[in-house]
Amino acid sequence: MTKPQLRFIINRRLLALLVLVLVLCPRDAWAYIDPGTGSVIYQTLLVILLGAGFLFRKTWSKLLSITRARMNGGQAANPIDTRDPR
Amino acid sequence: MLYRQVNVAARADYDRLIASGLYDTLVSSKLLIPHEEVVLPGERAPEAYRYLKPRLVPTTSYPYSWCFSQLKDAALLTLAVQRQALAAGMSLKDASAYNVQFLDGRPVLVDTLSLEVSGPTYWKPYRQFCQHFYAPLALMAFLDTRFARLSAVFIDGVPLRLASRALPLRTWLRPGPLLHIHLHAWGEQRFAQQGTRAESRRSPSATGIPALIHSLERATAKLRWTGRSAWLDYYGDRASYTGEAIDQKTRIVQEWLETARPSVVWDLGANTGHFSRVATALGIRTVALEQDPACVEQMYVDAKRRGDRHLLPLVMDLTNPSAAIGWAHEERLSLIERGPADMVLALALLHHLAIGNNVPLDRIAAFLAKVGRQAIVEFVPKDDPMAVALLTGRRDVFAAYGREEFVAALQRHFAIERTVDLPGSTRALYWVIRRD
């Protein structure tokens, strides 16, 4: 996994955790409730789910393609350089 | 003539829309209404940045008059605009179904100013999209197409909680309704009292909105409506017409339309649009008004397939036409306020209104004069098989329903231009011109 991808996942996890904390620690209720607020918070959670699904599908298809390439006896779709760089 | 004012407050948004090339992309792909910037005579208002003159939509229509596929196409259009906007660093701030109109047979976004430079990383109009588009579409797809009419009651879209309660249990097993209606309705209530300002909540990544739009597009595209209706076979195997009579009627209507050359025709009680197509084939913009959503669906899908740019089919019950609604009854126009048409067609309609709905002939003539400058009206006598069918099982209280009375009623509002008895039936056609 490349560095930017890793950073992306870590960011995602941290932010997901942050949102979860915000959701679970309600502040004082306001006198006027905007029903839109509930929807926005729901959207943030939904997007985590959709994002996770997207990432899962992407990783899964990548794994599949690598496995298939290996099974076919050829090289992986993105051959990994195993030589010692030093 | 319609002008829109871009306020100084929206300057950055408008400039980005133009400079990023998004406006050109959207207009060339027919997703957005084109406009020209104009200079108005007189002093410019201090808050005004630009004045726009958008292309006019000939006939305004509203989501509660659209069939399933019209609403679905409008929904997909909204999402397509959003997708393009994201690529240009912009986003829709509204996803109202009222921002979409039908122009040349296709839906188009008419609210140029609903595009803004994208700020927060959540999609602001997500809830509005679900209320205006996805919830009514799901209700129509899973329950009944007549749920389209709910949009006239709830002007800001069908409340998600209501949709969630009405939808069948099996919809909890489908990702689209589950995520965008059921859980959304739950989340709306669950988090409404969190008291946290929406703006402070950020979705976890910039990929969030595209993922959401993609999910909505898939969910919307998957919705299908498969309905049937008794009205679809009206011209199929009925006894009131011989093949020759319908051909003759078609020929006469075509000839009269060619002579009258109206620029807009309203076909009242259009059924599956046989006579609307006669008008559109002559290049006349035609609004086909029909109370049966299945017929409207068929007309729309067929017109789309044929590439008919002149036809706008709408669901309309003439005994209860769509009213002026919204703030001060001024936000959405009534049917009559959207007229009059140059020509109305009232073919095989009279007996439905007069016998089926007890509307006196004079009231029918007065209505025709309100909605059209001219009319082609078919007289259907009481001994016609269709009129006989309407009278079956009820007392004939229609002593005042006859050709003489019909002509007298017409003449109170119109001058009779031409008249023809239809061979092979007892019906007659009248071309009348309003006395102004």
XYZ file of C-alpha atoms in Angstrom:
522
model
C 0.000 0.000 0.000
C 1.437 3.392 -0.953
C 2.009 6.140 1.567
C -0.774 8.520 0.452
C -3.271 5.650 0.565
C -2.192 4.791 4.096
C -2.455 8.418 5.189
C -5.881 8.574 3.628
C -7.089 5.588 5.641
C -5.612 6.901 8.889
C -7.215 10.306 8.285
C -10.483 8.613 7.577
C -10.313 6.569 10.786
C -9.394 9.563 12.911
C -12.192 11.666 11.490
C -14.682 8.831 11.809
C -13.722 8.523 15.456
C -14.118 12.270 15.902
C -17.585 12.260 14.368
C -18.574 9.318 16.530
C -17.404 11.141 19.648
C -19.337 14.256 18.612
C -22.451 12.206 18.005
C -22.241 10.372 21.290
C -21.647 13.491 23.379
C -24.676 15.693 22.793
C -24.519 19.271 23.939
C -27.530 21.107 25.336
C -30.626 20.835 23.189
C -31.609 23.999 21.412
C -35.029 25.501 21.792
C -35.562 25.560 18.055
C -34.790 22.287 16.397
C -33.785 22.369 12.786
C -34.731 19.033 11.277
C -31.975 19.603 8.709
C -29.338 19.172 11.414
C -30.337 15.581 12.022
C -30.073 14.872 8.329
C -26.613 16.439 8.068
C -25.308 14.364 10.966
C -26.864 11.266 9.452
C -25.196 12.160 6.156
C -21.765 12.280 7.786
C -22.299 8.780 9.144
C -23.701 7.489 5.858
C -20.748 8.840 3.969
C -18.368 6.933 6.268
C -20.314 3.788 5.466
C -20.361 4.474 1.726
C -16.680 5.407 1.811
C -15.843 2.197 3.655
C -17.861 0.200 1.127
C -16.077 1.955 -1.703
C -12.677 1.277 -0.166
C -13.596 -2.337 0.504
C -14.701 -2.867 -3.099
C -11.541 -1.220 -4.382
C -9.244 -3.253 -2.148
C -11.159 -6.440 -2.875
C -10.947 -6.035 -6.636
C -7.252 -5.240 -6.369
C -6.652 -8.345 -4.249
C -8.647 -10.391 -6.720
C -6.675 -9.139 -9.682
C -3.366 -9.819 -7.935
C -4.477 -13.319 -6.945
C -5.714 -14.031 -10.458
C -2.463 -12.857 -11.961
C -0.497 -15.074 -9.578
C -2.755 -18.071 -10.227
C -2.216 -17.647 -13.951
C 1.480 -18.109 -13.279
C 2.289 -14.657 -14.556
C 3.287 -11.612 -12.601
C 0.958 -9.492 -10.507
C -0.846 -6.601 -12.197
C 1.437 -4.204 -10.333
C 4.629 -6.146 -9.806
C 6.217 -5.363 -6.483
C 9.945 -4.750 -6.510
C 11.374 -7.084 -3.894
C 15.020 -6.215 -4.419
C 16.742 -4.650 -1.503
C 16.926 -0.970 -2.322
C 20.117 -0.421 -0.351
C -39.863 38.399 -20.371
C -38.009 37.237 -17.288
C -34.918 38.726 -15.701
C -32.898 37.423 -12.776
C -30.711 39.550 -10.586
C -27.379 38.226 -9.354
C -26.678 39.945 -6.081
C -23.255 41.127 -5.027
C -23.393 38.504 -2.277
C -23.455 35.760 -4.954
C -20.696 37.326 -7.025
C -18.025 34.722 -6.240
C -20.423 31.868 -7.047
C -21.567 33.360 -10.329
C -18.041 34.236 -11.416
C -16.814 30.714 -10.667
C -19.741 29.237 -12.602
C -18.758 31.180 -15.699
C -14.949 31.223 -15.350
C -14.618 27.518 -14.558
C -16.388 26.631 -17.796
C -19.078 24.802 -15.819
C -21.812 27.004 -17.265
C -20.726 26.172 -20.838
C -20.432 22.467 -20.059
C -23.869 22.311 -18.462
C -25.581 24.355 -21.177
C -23.958 22.442 -24.043
C -25.023 19.146 -22.493
C -28.546 20.610 -22.074
C -28.542 20.227 -18.302
C -28.886 23.934 -17.495
C -31.094 26.651 -18.955
C -29.063 29.065 -21.108
C -29.105 32.783 -20.310
C -27.584 35.999 -21.540
C -26.238 38.782 -19.399
C -28.133 41.995 -20.024
C -27.891 45.643 -19.053
C -31.225 46.965 -17.924
C -32.147 50.588 -18.551
C -32.277 52.793 -15.489
C -30.279 52.716 -12.327
C -28.810 49.427 -11.137
C -29.941 48.327 -7.667
C -27.054 48.732 -5.185
C -27.079 45.028 -4.317
C -27.145 43.937 -7.965
C -24.037 42.479 -9.589
C -25.474 41.190 -12.880
C -28.803 40.859 -14.632
C -29.565 37.639 -16.462
C -32.152 36.937 -19.115
C -32.713 33.169 -19.145
C -34.362 31.363 -22.030
C -38.066 31.055 -21.295
C -39.714 27.697 -20.688
C -42.938 27.801 -22.720
C -45.135 25.912 -20.266
C -44.357 25.710 -16.571
C -45.005 22.314 -15.025
C -44.728 21.045 -11.469
C -43.629 17.717 -9.998
C -47.139 16.863 -8.809
C -48.219 16.779 -12.464
C -45.315 14.667 -13.677
C -45.462 10.955 -14.300
C -42.979 8.565 -12.716
C -40.390 8.750 -15.488
C -40.527 12.540 -15.659
C -39.766 12.807 -11.943
C -37.068 10.150 -12.257
C -35.413 11.957 -15.174
C -35.586 15.240 -13.225
C -33.914 13.506 -10.263
C -31.150 12.051 -12.422
C -30.658 15.455 -14.053
C -30.187 17.071 -10.627
C -27.578 14.465 -9.695
C -25.813 14.815 -13.060
C -25.560 18.582 -12.530
C -24.162 17.979 -9.047
C -21.562 15.553 -10.412
C -20.400 18.043 -13.044
C -20.406 20.846 -10.484
C -18.135 18.902 -8.121
C -15.532 18.597 -10.843
C -15.509 22.398 -11.094
C -15.269 22.918 -7.335
C -18.937 23.860 -7.094
C -22.050 22.325 -5.631
C -25.825 22.680 -5.708
C -27.207 24.446 -2.670
C -30.762 23.370 -3.521
C -32.111 20.155 -4.956
C -35.706 21.256 -5.328
C -37.858 19.524 -7.920
C -39.301 22.974 -8.668
C -35.895 23.993 -10.018
C -36.420 21.590 -12.895
C -38.607 22.293 -15.914
C -39.206 20.463 -19.159
C -37.808 22.159 -22.249
C -37.826 20.551 -25.696
C -38.924 17.253 -24.200
C -36.093 17.053 -21.646
C -35.695 18.122 -18.033
C -33.419 21.102 -17.482
C -32.218 22.930 -14.357
C -33.666 26.432 -14.445
C -32.121 27.811 -11.258
C -28.733 29.011 -12.465
C -28.082 30.651 -9.107
C -28.418 27.432 -7.126
C -24.792 26.612 -7.946
C -22.278 27.813 -5.388
C -18.601 27.436 -4.683
C -18.520 24.293 -2.581
C -17.865 25.122 1.017
C -18.698 22.488 3.595
C -17.794 18.939 2.766
C -21.281 17.597 3.126
C -23.979 17.851 0.471
C -26.332 20.549 1.743
C -29.465 19.558 -0.162
C -29.254 15.808 0.587
C -32.437 15.856 2.632
C -34.231 18.056 0.112
C -33.260 15.710 -2.710
C -34.665 12.751 -0.794
C -37.888 14.609 0.021
C -38.454 16.085 -3.437
C -37.308 13.165 -5.553
C -36.305 9.913 -3.953
C -39.151 9.514 -1.444
C -42.001 10.231 -3.920
C -40.298 8.043 -6.550
C -39.952 5.182 -4.080
C -43.605 5.564 -3.038
C -44.616 5.479 -6.702
C -42.378 2.512 -7.495
C -43.203 0.361 -4.481
C -46.796 1.397 -3.783
C -48.777 3.420 -6.284
C -48.000 6.002 -8.916
C -50.731 8.300 -7.552
C -48.426 9.170 -4.664
C -46.967 11.806 -7.017
C -49.878 13.969 -5.906
C -48.435 14.113 -2.363
C -45.956 16.709 -3.584
C -48.822 19.173 -3.980
C -49.631 18.822 -0.286
C -46.070 18.929 1.030
C -44.533 21.805 -0.860
C -41.023 21.104 0.420
C -41.219 17.451 -0.460
C -42.607 14.330 1.154
C -41.474 14.089 4.805
C -39.097 11.140 5.108
C -40.769 9.826 8.239
C -44.077 9.674 6.388
C -42.498 7.919 3.410
C -40.724 5.487 5.704
C -43.948 4.578 7.486
C -45.881 4.166 4.249
C -43.347 2.063 2.327
C -43.743 -1.726 2.487
C -41.515 -3.690 4.872
C -39.592 -5.325 2.022
C -38.063 -1.928 1.206
C -35.969 -2.226 4.409
C -34.049 -4.927 2.560
C -33.167 -2.713 -0.373
C -30.099 -0.489 -0.027
C -31.643 2.597 -1.688
C -34.799 2.980 0.412
C -32.976 1.649 3.507
C -30.172 4.227 3.409
C -31.934 7.239 1.934
C -35.414 6.943 3.439
C -35.718 4.566 6.415
C -32.397 5.170 8.176
C -32.382 8.787 6.980
C -35.777 9.365 8.618
C -34.508 7.675 11.769
C -31.285 9.706 11.757
C -33.187 12.922 11.169
C -35.073 12.404 14.421
C -32.268 10.775 16.359
C -29.773 13.562 15.747
C -32.120 16.557 15.471
C -31.745 17.291 19.148
C -27.995 17.033 19.210
C -27.950 20.799 19.117
C -24.790 20.853 17.149
C -24.467 23.376 14.382
C -24.552 21.598 11.074
C -21.678 23.640 9.731
C -19.329 22.351 12.392
C -19.828 18.769 11.307
C -17.617 17.783 8.439
C -17.848 14.556 6.569
C -14.654 12.569 6.856
C -13.219 13.097 3.417
C -13.615 14.945 0.192
C -14.576 11.674 -1.472
C -17.716 11.696 0.647
C -19.959 13.732 -1.641
C -19.111 11.805 -4.831
C -19.799 8.554 -2.974
C -23.145 9.924 -1.794
C -24.102 11.177 -5.277
C -23.089 7.844 -6.765
C -25.225 6.002 -4.236
C -28.237 8.254 -4.957
C -27.793 7.812 -8.702
C -27.729 4.037 -8.391
C -30.700 4.009 -6.045
C -32.742 6.314 -8.305
C -31.845 4.489 -11.505
C -32.955 1.199 -9.941
C -36.495 2.400 -9.254
C -38.998 1.105 -11.786
C -42.689 1.553 -12.025
C -44.782 -1.024 -13.807
C -48.402 -0.017 -13.921
C -51.396 -0.913 -16.012
C -54.504 1.015 -16.773
C -57.879 0.515 -18.404
C -57.416 3.760 -20.291
C -54.451 2.523 -22.253
C -56.736 0.546 -24.578
C -59.265 3.302 -25.135
C -58.762 3.358 -28.876
C -58.079 -0.353 -29.054
C -61.337 -2.265 -29.256
C -64.093 0.203 -28.553
C -67.316 0.247 -30.495
C -67.762 4.015 -30.846
C -65.272 4.299 -33.672
C -64.761 2.482 -36.855
C -61.241 2.611 -38.237
C -62.556 4.934 -40.896
C -64.063 7.313 -38.334
C -60.817 7.667 -36.413
C -58.880 8.240 -39.622
C -61.385 10.850 -40.703
C -61.265 12.561 -37.309
C -57.459 12.586 -37.399
C -57.491 14.072 -40.894
C -59.903 16.844 -39.939
C -58.018 17.768 -36.769
C -54.784 17.873 -38.734
C -56.316 20.022 -41.459
C -57.808 22.499 -38.974
C -54.531 22.725 -37.025
C -52.662 23.373 -40.259
C -55.062 26.185 -41.068
C -55.136 27.702 -37.574
C -51.324 27.385 -37.022
C -51.478 27.750 -33.221
C -48.118 28.024 -31.477
C -49.302 26.168 -28.353
C -51.944 23.449 -28.154
C -53.419 21.978 -24.981
C -54.908 18.554 -25.556
C -57.478 18.077 -22.800
C -58.113 14.457 -21.852
C -55.316 13.388 -24.168
C -55.529 9.665 -23.350
C -52.389 8.162 -24.934
C -51.791 11.254 -27.040
C -52.985 10.217 -30.513
C -54.154 13.752 -31.323
C -51.296 15.414 -29.434
C -48.964 13.642 -31.830
C -50.944 15.019 -34.773
C -50.137 18.497 -33.399
C -46.485 17.836 -32.546
C -45.927 16.315 -35.997
C -46.843 19.767 -37.341
C -44.150 21.277 -35.105
C -46.687 22.695 -32.620
C -45.726 22.727 -28.946
C -48.365 20.580 -27.284
C -49.267 20.011 -23.663
C -51.160 16.735 -23.287
C -53.282 16.823 -20.137
C -54.538 13.453 -18.952
C -55.808 12.306 -15.576
C -54.451 8.773 -15.846
C -50.769 8.570 -14.800
C -50.303 5.359 -16.817
C -51.303 7.151 -20.028
C -48.991 10.068 -19.209
C -46.167 7.642 -18.509
C -46.725 5.974 -21.864
C -46.848 9.336 -23.671
C -43.638 10.534 -22.031
C -41.668 7.352 -22.631
C -42.923 7.172 -26.218
C -42.111 10.853 -26.919
C -38.634 10.365 -25.467
C -38.071 7.330 -27.682
C -39.270 9.187 -30.780
C -37.264 12.283 -29.877
C -40.457 14.370 -29.926
C -39.324 17.777 -28.628
C -42.753 19.342 -28.811
C -44.756 17.166 -26.441
C -45.181 17.828 -22.729
C -47.549 15.259 -21.188
C -48.860 16.091 -17.704
C -51.106 14.343 -15.200
C -54.133 16.575 -14.778
C -57.636 15.853 -13.551
C -59.778 18.413 -15.342
C -62.485 18.164 -12.697
C -59.870 19.251 -10.138
C -57.045 20.928 -12.054
C -53.834 21.786 -10.209
C -54.371 24.842 -8.034
C -52.336 27.918 -7.148
C -50.371 26.864 -4.068
C -47.524 28.002 -1.866
C -47.013 31.320 -0.114
C -49.978 33.654 -0.707
C -51.141 31.274 -3.462
C -48.419 32.795 -5.595
C -45.539 30.319 -5.623
C -47.036 27.742 -7.981
C -49.483 28.794 -10.654
C -52.841 27.198 -11.246
C -53.469 25.518 -14.577
C -55.597 28.421 -15.821
C -52.918 30.956 -14.849
C -50.477 29.062 -17.069
C -52.720 29.561 -20.112
C -54.445 30.366 -22.248
C -53.317 28.107 -25.069
C -53.748 29.238 -28.641
C -55.817 26.158 -29.249
C -57.372 23.514 -27.031
C -58.399 20.087 -28.202
C -61.409 18.641 -26.372
C -61.890 15.368 -28.212
C -63.988 12.539 -26.756
C -64.109 14.557 -23.564
C -67.510 16.211 -23.419
C -69.493 13.184 -22.219
C -66.959 12.499 -19.438
C -67.371 16.000 -18.043
C -71.105 16.455 -18.694
C -72.414 12.951 -17.950
C -69.580 11.390 -15.953
C -69.058 14.432 -13.718
C -72.355 16.339 -13.942
C -70.774 19.541 -15.254
C -73.390 21.654 -17.113
C -72.590 22.306 -20.792
C -72.377 26.047 -20.265
C -69.744 25.612 -17.541
C -67.738 23.377 -19.862
C -67.864 25.982 -22.644
C -66.842 28.710 -20.157
C -63.875 26.603 -19.018
C -62.749 26.004 -22.583
C -62.914 29.759 -23.212
C -60.738 30.343 -20.135
C -58.001 27.933 -21.166
C -57.967 28.482 -24.930
C -58.355 31.197 -27.538
C -59.652 28.610 -29.976
C -60.925 25.097 -29.535
C -61.624 21.964 -31.480
C -64.446 20.259 -29.602
C -66.061 16.917 -30.272
C -69.740 16.528 -29.567
C -70.613 13.054 -28.260
C -74.367 12.399 -28.340
C -76.201 10.479 -25.643
C -76.768 7.479 -27.917
C -73.028 7.064 -28.537
C -71.828 3.710 -27.108
C -69.378 5.468 -24.763
C -72.039 7.831 -23.456
C -74.418 4.888 -23.046
C -71.728 3.123 -21.012
C -71.429 6.174 -18.748
C -75.197 6.214 -18.251
C -75.400 2.537 -17.357
C -76.721 1.998 -13.849
C -77.695 5.596 -13.249
C -80.756 7.706 -13.851
C -80.613 9.863 -16.945
C -80.905 13.349 -15.456
C -79.244 14.900 -18.449
C -82.256 16.237 -20.331
C -80.268 19.371 -21.164
C -77.544 17.353 -22.865
C -78.071 17.531 -26.600
C -76.475 18.933 -29.696
C -78.657 22.055 -29.741
C -77.856 22.876 -26.117
C -74.186 22.186 -26.782
C -74.072 24.576 -29.726
C -75.927 27.246 -27.732
C -73.430 26.893 -24.859
C -70.478 27.141 -27.220
C -71.912 30.208 -28.943
C -72.130 32.126 -25.681
C -68.307 32.163 -25.607
C -67.136 31.299 -29.106
C -67.900 31.885 -32.762
C -68.220 28.664 -34.713
C -65.592 28.536 -37.450
C -66.261 25.094 -38.925
C -68.219 21.959 -38.161
C -68.150 18.404 -39.535
C -70.253 15.316 -38.774
C -67.947 12.335 -38.337
C -68.890 9.552 -40.763
C -69.356 6.098 -39.292
C -70.459 7.534 -35.911
C -72.995 9.959 -34.505
C -70.337 12.374 -33.292
C -69.460 15.817 -34.674
C -66.429 18.111 -34.577
C -66.527 21.880 -34.013
C -63.714 24.398 -34.526
C -64.560 27.491 -32.518
C -62.846 30.850 -31.943
C -63.273 32.807 -28.716
C -65.189 36.083 -28.838
C -62.731 38.565 -27.285
